[in-house]
CSV table of C-alpha atoms in Angstrom, one decimal:
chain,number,residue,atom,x,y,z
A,1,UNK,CA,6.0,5.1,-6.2
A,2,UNK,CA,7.6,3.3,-3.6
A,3,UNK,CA,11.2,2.3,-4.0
A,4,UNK,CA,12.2,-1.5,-3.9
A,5,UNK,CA,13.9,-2.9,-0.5
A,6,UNK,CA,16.7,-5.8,-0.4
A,7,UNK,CA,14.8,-8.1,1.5
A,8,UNK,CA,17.9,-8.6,3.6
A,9,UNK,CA,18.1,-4.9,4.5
A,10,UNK,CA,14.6,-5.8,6.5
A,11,UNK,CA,14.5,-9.7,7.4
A,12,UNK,CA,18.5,-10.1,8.6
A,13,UNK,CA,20.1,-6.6,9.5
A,14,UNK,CA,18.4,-4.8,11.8
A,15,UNK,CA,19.0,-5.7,15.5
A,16,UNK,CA,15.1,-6.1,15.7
A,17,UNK,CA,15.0,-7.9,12.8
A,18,UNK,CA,12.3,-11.1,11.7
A,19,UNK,CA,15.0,-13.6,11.9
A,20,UNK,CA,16.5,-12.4,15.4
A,21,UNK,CA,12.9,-13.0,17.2
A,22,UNK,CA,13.2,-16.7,17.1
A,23,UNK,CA,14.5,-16.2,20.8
A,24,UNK,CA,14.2,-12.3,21.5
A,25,UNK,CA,10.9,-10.1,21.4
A,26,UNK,CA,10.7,-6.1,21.2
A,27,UNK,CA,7.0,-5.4,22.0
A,28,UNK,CA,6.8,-1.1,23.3
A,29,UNK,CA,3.6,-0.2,24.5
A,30,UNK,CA,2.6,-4.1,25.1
A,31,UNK,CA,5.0,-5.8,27.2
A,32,UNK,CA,7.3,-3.2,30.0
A,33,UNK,CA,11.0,-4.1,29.3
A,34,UNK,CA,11.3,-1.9,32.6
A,35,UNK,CA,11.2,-4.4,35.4
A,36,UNK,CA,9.8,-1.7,37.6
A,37,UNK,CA,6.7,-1.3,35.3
A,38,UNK,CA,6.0,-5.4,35.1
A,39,UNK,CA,3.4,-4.8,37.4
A,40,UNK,CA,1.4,-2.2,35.5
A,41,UNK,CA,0.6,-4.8,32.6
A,42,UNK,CA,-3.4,-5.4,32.8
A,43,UNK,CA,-3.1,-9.3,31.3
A,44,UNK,CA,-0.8,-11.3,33.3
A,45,UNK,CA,-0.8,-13.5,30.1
A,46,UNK,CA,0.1,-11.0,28.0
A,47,UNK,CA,4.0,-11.3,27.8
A,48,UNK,CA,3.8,-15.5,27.7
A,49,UNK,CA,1.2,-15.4,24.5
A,50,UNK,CA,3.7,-12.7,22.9
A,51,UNK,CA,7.1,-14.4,24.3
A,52,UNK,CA,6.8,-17.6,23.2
A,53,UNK,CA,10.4,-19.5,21.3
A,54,UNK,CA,9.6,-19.2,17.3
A,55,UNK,CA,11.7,-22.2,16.3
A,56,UNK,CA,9.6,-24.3,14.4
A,57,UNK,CA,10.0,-22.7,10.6
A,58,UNK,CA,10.2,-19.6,8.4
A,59,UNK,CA,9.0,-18.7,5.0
A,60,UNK,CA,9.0,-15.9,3.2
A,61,UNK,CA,7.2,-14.4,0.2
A,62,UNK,CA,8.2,-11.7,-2.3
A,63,UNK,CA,6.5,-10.1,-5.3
A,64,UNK,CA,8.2,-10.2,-8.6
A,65,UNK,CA,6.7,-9.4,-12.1
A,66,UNK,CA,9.1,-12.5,-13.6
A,67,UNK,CA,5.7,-14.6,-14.4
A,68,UNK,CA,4.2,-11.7,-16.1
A,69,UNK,CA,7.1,-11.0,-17.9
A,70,UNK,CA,7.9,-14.4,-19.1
A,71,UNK,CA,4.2,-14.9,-20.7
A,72,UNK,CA,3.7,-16.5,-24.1
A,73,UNK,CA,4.2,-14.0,-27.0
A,74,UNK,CA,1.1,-12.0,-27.3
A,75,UNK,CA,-1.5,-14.8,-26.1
A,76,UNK,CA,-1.7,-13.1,-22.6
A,77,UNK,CA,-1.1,-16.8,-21.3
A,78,UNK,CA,1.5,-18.9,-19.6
A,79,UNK,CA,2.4,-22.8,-19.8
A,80,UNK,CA,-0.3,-23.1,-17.6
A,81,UNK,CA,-3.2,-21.2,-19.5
A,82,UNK,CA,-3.5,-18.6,-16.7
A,83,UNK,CA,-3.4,-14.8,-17.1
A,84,UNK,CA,-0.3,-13.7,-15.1
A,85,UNK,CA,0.0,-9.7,-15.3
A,86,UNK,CA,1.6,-7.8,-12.5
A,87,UNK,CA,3.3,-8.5,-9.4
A,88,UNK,CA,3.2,-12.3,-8.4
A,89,UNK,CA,4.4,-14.0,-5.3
A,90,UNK,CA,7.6,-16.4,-5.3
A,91,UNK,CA,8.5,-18.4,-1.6
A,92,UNK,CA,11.0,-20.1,0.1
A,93,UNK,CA,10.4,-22.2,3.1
A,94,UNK,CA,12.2,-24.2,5.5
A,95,UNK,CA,12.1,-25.7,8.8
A,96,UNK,CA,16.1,-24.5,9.9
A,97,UNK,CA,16.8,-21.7,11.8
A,98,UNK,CA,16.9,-18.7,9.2
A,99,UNK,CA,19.7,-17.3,10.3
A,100,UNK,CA,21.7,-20.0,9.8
A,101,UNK,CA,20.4,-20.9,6.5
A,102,UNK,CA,22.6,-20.1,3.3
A,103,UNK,CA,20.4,-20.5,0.9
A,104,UNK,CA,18.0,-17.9,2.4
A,105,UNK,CA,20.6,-15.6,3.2
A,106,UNK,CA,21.8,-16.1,-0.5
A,107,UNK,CA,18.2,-15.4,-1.5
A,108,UNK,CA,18.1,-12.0,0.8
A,109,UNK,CA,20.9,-10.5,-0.3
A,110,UNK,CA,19.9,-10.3,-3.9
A,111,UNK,CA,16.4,-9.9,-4.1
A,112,UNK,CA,14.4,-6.8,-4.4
A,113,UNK,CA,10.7,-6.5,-4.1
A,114,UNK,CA,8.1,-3.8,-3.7
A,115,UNK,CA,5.8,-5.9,-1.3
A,116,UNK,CA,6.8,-8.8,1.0
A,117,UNK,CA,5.7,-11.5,3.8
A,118,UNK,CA,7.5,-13.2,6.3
A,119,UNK,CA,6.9,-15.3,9.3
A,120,UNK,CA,8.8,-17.4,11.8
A,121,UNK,CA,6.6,-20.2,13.2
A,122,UNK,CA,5.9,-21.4,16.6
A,123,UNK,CA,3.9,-24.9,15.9
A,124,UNK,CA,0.9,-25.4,17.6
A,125,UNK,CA,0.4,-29.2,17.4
A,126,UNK,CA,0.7,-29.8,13.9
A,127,UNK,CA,4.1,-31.4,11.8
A,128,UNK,CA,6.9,-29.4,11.4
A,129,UNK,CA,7.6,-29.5,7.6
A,130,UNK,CA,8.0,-27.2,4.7
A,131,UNK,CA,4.3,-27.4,3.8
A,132,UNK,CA,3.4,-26.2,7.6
A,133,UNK,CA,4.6,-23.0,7.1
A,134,UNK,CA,3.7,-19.5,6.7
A,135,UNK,CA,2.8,-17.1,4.3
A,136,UNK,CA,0.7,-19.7,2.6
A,137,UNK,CA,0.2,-18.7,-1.4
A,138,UNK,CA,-3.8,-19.1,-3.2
A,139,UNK,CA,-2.7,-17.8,-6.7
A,140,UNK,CA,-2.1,-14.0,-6.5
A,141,UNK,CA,-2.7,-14.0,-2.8
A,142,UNK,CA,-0.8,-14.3,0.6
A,143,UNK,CA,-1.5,-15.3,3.9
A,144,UNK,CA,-0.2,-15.3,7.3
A,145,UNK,CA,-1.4,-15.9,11.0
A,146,UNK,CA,0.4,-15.3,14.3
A,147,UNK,CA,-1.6,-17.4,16.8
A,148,UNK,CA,-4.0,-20.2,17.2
A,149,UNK,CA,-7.6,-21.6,16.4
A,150,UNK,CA,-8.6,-23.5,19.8
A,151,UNK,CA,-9.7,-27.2,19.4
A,152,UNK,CA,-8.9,-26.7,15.8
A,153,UNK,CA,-9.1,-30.9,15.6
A,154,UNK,CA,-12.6,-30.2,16.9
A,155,UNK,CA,-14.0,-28.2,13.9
A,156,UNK,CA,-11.8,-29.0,11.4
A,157,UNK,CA,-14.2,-31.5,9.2
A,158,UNK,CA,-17.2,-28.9,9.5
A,159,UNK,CA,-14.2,-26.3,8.5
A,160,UNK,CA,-13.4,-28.0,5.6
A,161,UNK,CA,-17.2,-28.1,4.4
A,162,UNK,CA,-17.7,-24.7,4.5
A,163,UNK,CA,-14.9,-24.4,1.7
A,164,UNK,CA,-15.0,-23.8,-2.0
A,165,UNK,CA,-13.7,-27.2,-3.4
A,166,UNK,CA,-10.7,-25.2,-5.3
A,167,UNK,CA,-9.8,-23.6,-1.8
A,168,UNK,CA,-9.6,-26.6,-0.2
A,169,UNK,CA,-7.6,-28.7,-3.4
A,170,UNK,CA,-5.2,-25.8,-3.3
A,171,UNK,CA,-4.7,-26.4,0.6
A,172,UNK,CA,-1.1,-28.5,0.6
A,173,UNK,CA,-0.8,-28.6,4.6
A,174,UNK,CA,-2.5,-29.3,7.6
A,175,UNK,CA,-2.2,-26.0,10.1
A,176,UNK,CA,-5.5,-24.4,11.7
A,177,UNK,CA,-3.8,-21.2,9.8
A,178,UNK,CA,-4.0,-22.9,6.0
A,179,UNK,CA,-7.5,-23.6,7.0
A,180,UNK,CA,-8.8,-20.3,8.0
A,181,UNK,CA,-7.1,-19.0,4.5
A,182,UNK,CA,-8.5,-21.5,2.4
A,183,UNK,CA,-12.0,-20.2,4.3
A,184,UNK,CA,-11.0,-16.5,3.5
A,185,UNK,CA,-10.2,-17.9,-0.4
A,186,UNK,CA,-13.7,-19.3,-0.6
A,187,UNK,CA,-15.6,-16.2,0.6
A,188,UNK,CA,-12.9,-13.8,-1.1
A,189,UNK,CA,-14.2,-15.5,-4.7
A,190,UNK,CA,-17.4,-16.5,-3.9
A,191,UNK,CA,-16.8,-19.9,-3.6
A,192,UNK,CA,-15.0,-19.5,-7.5
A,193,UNK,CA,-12.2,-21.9,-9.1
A,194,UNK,CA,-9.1,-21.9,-9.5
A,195,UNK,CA,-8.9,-19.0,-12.2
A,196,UNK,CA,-10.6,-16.8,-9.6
A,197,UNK,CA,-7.7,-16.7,-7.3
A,198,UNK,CA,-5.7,-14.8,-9.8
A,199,UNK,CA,-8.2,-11.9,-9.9
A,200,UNK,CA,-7.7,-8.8,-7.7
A,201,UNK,CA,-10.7,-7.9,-5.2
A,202,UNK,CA,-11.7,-4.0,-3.5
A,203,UNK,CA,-9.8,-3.8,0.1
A,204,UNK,CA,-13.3,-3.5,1.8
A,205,UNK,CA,-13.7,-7.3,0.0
A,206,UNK,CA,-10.2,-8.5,1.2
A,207,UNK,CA,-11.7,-7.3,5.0
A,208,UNK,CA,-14.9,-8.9,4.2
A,209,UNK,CA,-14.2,-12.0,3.7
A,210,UNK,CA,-11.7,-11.8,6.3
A,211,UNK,CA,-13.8,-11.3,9.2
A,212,UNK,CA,-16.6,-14.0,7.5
A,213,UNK,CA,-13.8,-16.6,8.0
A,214,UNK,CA,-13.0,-15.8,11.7
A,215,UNK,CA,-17.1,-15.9,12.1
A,216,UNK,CA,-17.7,-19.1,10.7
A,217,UNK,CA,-14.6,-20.3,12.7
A,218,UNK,CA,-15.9,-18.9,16.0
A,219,UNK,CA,-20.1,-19.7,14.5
A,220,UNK,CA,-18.6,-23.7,14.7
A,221,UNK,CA,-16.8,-23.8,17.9
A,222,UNK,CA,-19.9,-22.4,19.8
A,223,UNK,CA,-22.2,-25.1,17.5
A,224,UNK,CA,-19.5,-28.1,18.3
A,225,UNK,CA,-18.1,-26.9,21.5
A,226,UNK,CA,-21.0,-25.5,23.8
A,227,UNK,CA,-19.3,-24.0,27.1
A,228,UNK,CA,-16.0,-25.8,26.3
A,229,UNK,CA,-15.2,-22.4,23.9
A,230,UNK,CA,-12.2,-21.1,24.7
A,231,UNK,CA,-10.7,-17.6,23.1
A,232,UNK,CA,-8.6,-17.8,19.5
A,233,UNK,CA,-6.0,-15.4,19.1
A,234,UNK,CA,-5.7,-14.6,15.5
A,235,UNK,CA,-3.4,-11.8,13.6
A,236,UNK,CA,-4.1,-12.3,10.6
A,237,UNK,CA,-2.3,-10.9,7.4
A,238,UNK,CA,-3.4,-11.2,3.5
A,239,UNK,CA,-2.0,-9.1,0.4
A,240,UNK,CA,-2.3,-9.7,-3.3
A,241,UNK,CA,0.5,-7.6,-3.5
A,242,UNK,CA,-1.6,-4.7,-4.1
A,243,UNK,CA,-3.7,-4.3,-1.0
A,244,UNK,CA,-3.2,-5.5,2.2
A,245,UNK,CA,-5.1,-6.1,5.2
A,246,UNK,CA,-4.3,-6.9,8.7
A,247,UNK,CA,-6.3,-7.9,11.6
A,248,UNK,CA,-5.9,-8.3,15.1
A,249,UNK,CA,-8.0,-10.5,17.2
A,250,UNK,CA,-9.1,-12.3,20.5
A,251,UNK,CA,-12.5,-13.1,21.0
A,252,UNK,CA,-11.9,-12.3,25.1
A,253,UNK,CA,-13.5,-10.0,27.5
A,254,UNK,CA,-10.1,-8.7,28.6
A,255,UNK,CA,-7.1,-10.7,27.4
A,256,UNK,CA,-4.6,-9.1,24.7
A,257,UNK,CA,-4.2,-10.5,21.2
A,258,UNK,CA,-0.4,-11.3,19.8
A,259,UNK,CA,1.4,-8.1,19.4
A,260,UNK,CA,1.1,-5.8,16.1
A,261,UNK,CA,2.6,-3.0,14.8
A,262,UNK,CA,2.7,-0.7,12.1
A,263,UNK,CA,4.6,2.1,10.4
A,264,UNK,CA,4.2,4.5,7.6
A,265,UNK,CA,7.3,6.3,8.4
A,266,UNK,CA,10.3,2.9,9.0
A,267,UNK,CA,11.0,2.0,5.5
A,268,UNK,CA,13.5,4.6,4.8
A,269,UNK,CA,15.3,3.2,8.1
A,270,UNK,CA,15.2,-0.2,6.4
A,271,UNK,CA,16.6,0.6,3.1
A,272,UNK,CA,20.0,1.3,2.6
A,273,UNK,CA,19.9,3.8,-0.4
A,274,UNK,CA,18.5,5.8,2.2
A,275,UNK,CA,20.0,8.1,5.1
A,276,UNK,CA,19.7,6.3,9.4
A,277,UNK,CA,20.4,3.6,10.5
A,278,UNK,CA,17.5,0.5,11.8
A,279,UNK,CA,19.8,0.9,15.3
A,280,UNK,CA,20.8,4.1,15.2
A,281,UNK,CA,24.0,3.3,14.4
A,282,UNK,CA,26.0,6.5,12.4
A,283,UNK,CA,26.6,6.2,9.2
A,284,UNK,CA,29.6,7.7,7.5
A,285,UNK,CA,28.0,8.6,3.7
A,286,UNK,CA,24.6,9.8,4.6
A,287,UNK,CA,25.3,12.6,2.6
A,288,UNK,CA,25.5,10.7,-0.4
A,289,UNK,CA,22.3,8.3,0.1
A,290,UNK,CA,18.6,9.5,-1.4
A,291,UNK,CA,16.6,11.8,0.4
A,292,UNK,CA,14.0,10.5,2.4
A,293,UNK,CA,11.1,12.7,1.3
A,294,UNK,CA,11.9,11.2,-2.2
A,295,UNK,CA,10.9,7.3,-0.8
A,296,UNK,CA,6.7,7.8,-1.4
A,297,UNK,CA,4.1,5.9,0.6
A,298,UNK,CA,4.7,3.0,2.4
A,299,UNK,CA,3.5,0.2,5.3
A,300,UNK,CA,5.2,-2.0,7.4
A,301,UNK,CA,3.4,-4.2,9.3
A,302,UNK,CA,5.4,-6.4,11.8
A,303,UNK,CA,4.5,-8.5,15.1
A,304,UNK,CA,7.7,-6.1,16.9
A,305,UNK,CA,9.2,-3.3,15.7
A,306,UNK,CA,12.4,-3.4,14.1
A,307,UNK,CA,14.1,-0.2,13.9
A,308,UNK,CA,15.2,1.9,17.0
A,309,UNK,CA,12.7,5.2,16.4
A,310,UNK,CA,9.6,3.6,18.5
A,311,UNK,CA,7.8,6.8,17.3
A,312,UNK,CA,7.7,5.4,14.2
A,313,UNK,CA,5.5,2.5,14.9
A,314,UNK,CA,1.7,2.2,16.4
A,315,UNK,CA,0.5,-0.9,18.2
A,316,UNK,CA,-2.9,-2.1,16.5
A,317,UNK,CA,-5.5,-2.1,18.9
A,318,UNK,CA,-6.9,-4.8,20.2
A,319,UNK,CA,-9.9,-6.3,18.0
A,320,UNK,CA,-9.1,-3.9,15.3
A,321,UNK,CA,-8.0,-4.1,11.4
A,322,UNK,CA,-5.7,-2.4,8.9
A,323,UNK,CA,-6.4,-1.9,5.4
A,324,UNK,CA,-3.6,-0.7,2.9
A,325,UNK,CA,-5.6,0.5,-0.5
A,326,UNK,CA,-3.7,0.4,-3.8
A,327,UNK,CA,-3.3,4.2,-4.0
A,328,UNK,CA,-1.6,4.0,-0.6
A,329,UNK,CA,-4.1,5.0,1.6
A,330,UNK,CA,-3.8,3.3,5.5
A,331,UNK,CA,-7.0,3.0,7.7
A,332,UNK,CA,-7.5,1.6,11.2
A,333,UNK,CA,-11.4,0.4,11.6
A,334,UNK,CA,-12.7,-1.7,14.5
A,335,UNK,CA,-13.6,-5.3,13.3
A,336,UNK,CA,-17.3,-6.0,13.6
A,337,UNK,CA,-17.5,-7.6,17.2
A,338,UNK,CA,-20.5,-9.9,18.8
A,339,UNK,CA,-20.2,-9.9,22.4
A,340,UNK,CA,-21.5,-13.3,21.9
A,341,UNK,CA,-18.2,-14.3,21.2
A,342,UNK,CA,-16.4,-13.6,24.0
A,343,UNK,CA,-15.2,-16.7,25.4
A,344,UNK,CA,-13.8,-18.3,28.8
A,345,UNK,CA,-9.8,-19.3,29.5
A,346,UNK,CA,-10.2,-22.1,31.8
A,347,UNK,CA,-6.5,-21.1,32.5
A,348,UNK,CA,-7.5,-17.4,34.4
A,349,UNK,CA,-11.1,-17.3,34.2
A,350,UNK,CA,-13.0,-18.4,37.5
C-alpha cells in the first residue's frame, strides 16, 4: 500500500509547490520558458489561459478514517444515521493567501493522508467567499475544476433543472464549477438522495457521469445560445478517495485546455521519509530514509509540476481523461468528442 504524505511536504515545500503558483506557473511541454522558443507555441492564448494570478481562494481536502472510526458502538451508524466506513474527506477553506495563513500551515504540518485535493482559485465572476471555493465535498466525494463554463448566468436555471433535488440542496455556493458537480452528483447516483452520495461507484461510472455533465452543459449552451457558443475550458477532478478521475477539456478546434499533469513516479520526491529532494536539493541522511521501491503505487495529478525531475510527469493531452482504479491501475482514454461541439472565440476566431 501506499504510504501516507504530510500534506505540507506537497502543498508548501517544494519550490513548485500549490501554494507558490498564486503568482508563478511551471508548465514543461505547454508553455516555452525559453524565450527563444515563444514563437514555436501553436495557441497564442495558450500561456494567458494557463498564466492567469490565482488569488481569489484555496481549499484543500484530505481523507481521514476519523468518521468511521468514531461510529456508534456496533450500530454501523453515526449521530447522523449515515453509514460512514472508510476514508472520508475533511476541508479547510479560505479566501487569504495560503501561504500566509497560520492556521493552514498549522493544519499541513500535522496531517497525514493517503489521498488529497487542493486548488487555488482564480474567480470568474462569482463572490469571493469560503463557500466559493474548491474542492467542493457531495458526501464521500470530491470535486475540483480549473477553468470556466461560458455564459454560465446564461444556462444556469436550465442547469439547475437538470439536477437531482439532493444534488442541488447539497449545493452551498454559487460557482459555474459547484454546478457542473452537483450535475456529475445527479448522473453519478442516478438522480438518488442524499444516502446515495455515500456509496462508492465503478471508475468507468465516475467517467461516465463525468462526461454526461460536460454534455448537458455544452447540449444547453448550443439550445440557449445559438451562434453566440463560445469554447469552456474545463479540467475537471473527482475522487471518493478511492478512485479518481481527471479530465481535460476545451470544446475548440485548436485552442489548448488549462495545463495538466501527472506522475506515477513524484511521490517519493514529495515525502520526506523518502530519499531526493522536490528541487534537487542534497540531502545529508539519504542513507537513512526508506527505500523508494518500498513506496507502492501512486498518482499525482497537478495543473504544474512540482518537483525538479520533469521526466517524472506527463502533460494530459488535450480532450483526454485519467482514471485511477482502486487496485492502482492508471489509464489515459480519449473523452468521447462531437465535433458538433467545437465552438467559436470571438477573441481569435475570424
Amino acid at each position: 500500500m501506499c504510504q501516507p504524505c504530510l500534506l505540507e511536504d506537497v502543498l508548501i515545500s517544494p519550490q513548485h509547490s500549490l501554494v507558490k503558483q498564486v503568482h508563478e506557473h511551471f508548465l514543461p511541454g505547454l508553455i516555452p520558458h525559453d524565450p527563444k522558443d515563444l514563437e514555436d507555441c501553436p495557441d497564442n492564448l495558450v500561456k494567458l489561459r494557463n498564466s492567469a494570478y490565482n488569488i481569489d481562494g484555496f481549499g484543500v481536502a484530505w481523507y481521514t478514517s476519523s468518521a468511521a472510526d468514531f461510529e456508534q458502538g456496533d450500530t454501523g451508524q453515526s449521530s447522523d444515521g449515515m453509514f460512514k466506513e472508510g476514508l472520508r474527506p475533511a476541508f479547510y477553506k479560505t479566501v487569504t493567501p495560503p501561504i500566509n495563513d497560520l492556521n493552514f500551515r498549522s493544519i499541513c504540518a500535522n496531517t497525514e493522508t493517503r489521498v488529497c485535493f487542493a486548488h487555488i482559485r482564480a474567480a470568474s465572476g462569482t463572490p469571493i467567499v469560503q463557500t466559493n471555493n474548491h474542492p467542493f465535498v457531495f458526501g464521500r466525494h470530491t470535486c475540483m475544476h480549473n477553468g470556466v463554463i461560458t455564459s454560465f448566468p446564461a444556462i444556469r436555471r436550465a442547469m439547475l433543472m437538470k439536477m437531482s433535488d439532493a444534488a442541488h440542496a447539497t449545493m452551498v455556493g454559487t460557482t459555474d464549477s459547484e454546478h457542473i458537480f452537483a450535475l456529475y452528483i445527479t448522473y453519478l447516483t442516478q438522480n438518488g438522495d442524499r444516502s446515495s452520495f455515500e456509496k462508492t461507484y465503478t471508475v468507468h461510472e465516475m467517467a461516465a457521469a463525468l462526461h454526461d455533465a460536460v454534455a448537458t452543459v455544452i447540449g444547453l449552451q448550443i439550445e440557449l445560445l445559438g451562434t453566440k457558443v463560445t469554447p469552456n475550458s474545463l479540467n475537471l477532478c473527482v475522487t471518493d478517495g478511492i478512485k479518481l478521475v481527471a479530465y481535460r477539456f476545451r470544446n475548440h478546434s485548436t485552442q489548448e485546455p488549462p495545463s495538466l499533469y501527472y506522475s506515477t513516479k513524484a511521490g517519493t520526491t514529495l515525502n520526506r521519509k523518502y530519499p531526493d529532494h522536490p528541487d534537487g536539493a542534497n540531502i545529508q541522511d539519504d542513507a537513512n530514509r526508506i527505500p523508494r521501491d518500498k513506496h507502492g503505487k501512486h498518482l499525482i495529478v497537478a495543473s504544474e509540476p512540482t518537483t525538479y525531475r520533469e521526466a517524472d510527469w506527463h502533460l494530459i493531452g488535450k480532450n483526454q481523461l485519467l482514471m485511477a482504479d482502486e487496485q492502482g491501475g492508471v489509464r489515459l482514454a480519449d473523452i468521447p468528442y462531437d465535433q458538433a461541439w467545437n465552438a467559436i472565440d470571438p477573441t481569435v476566431d475570424s
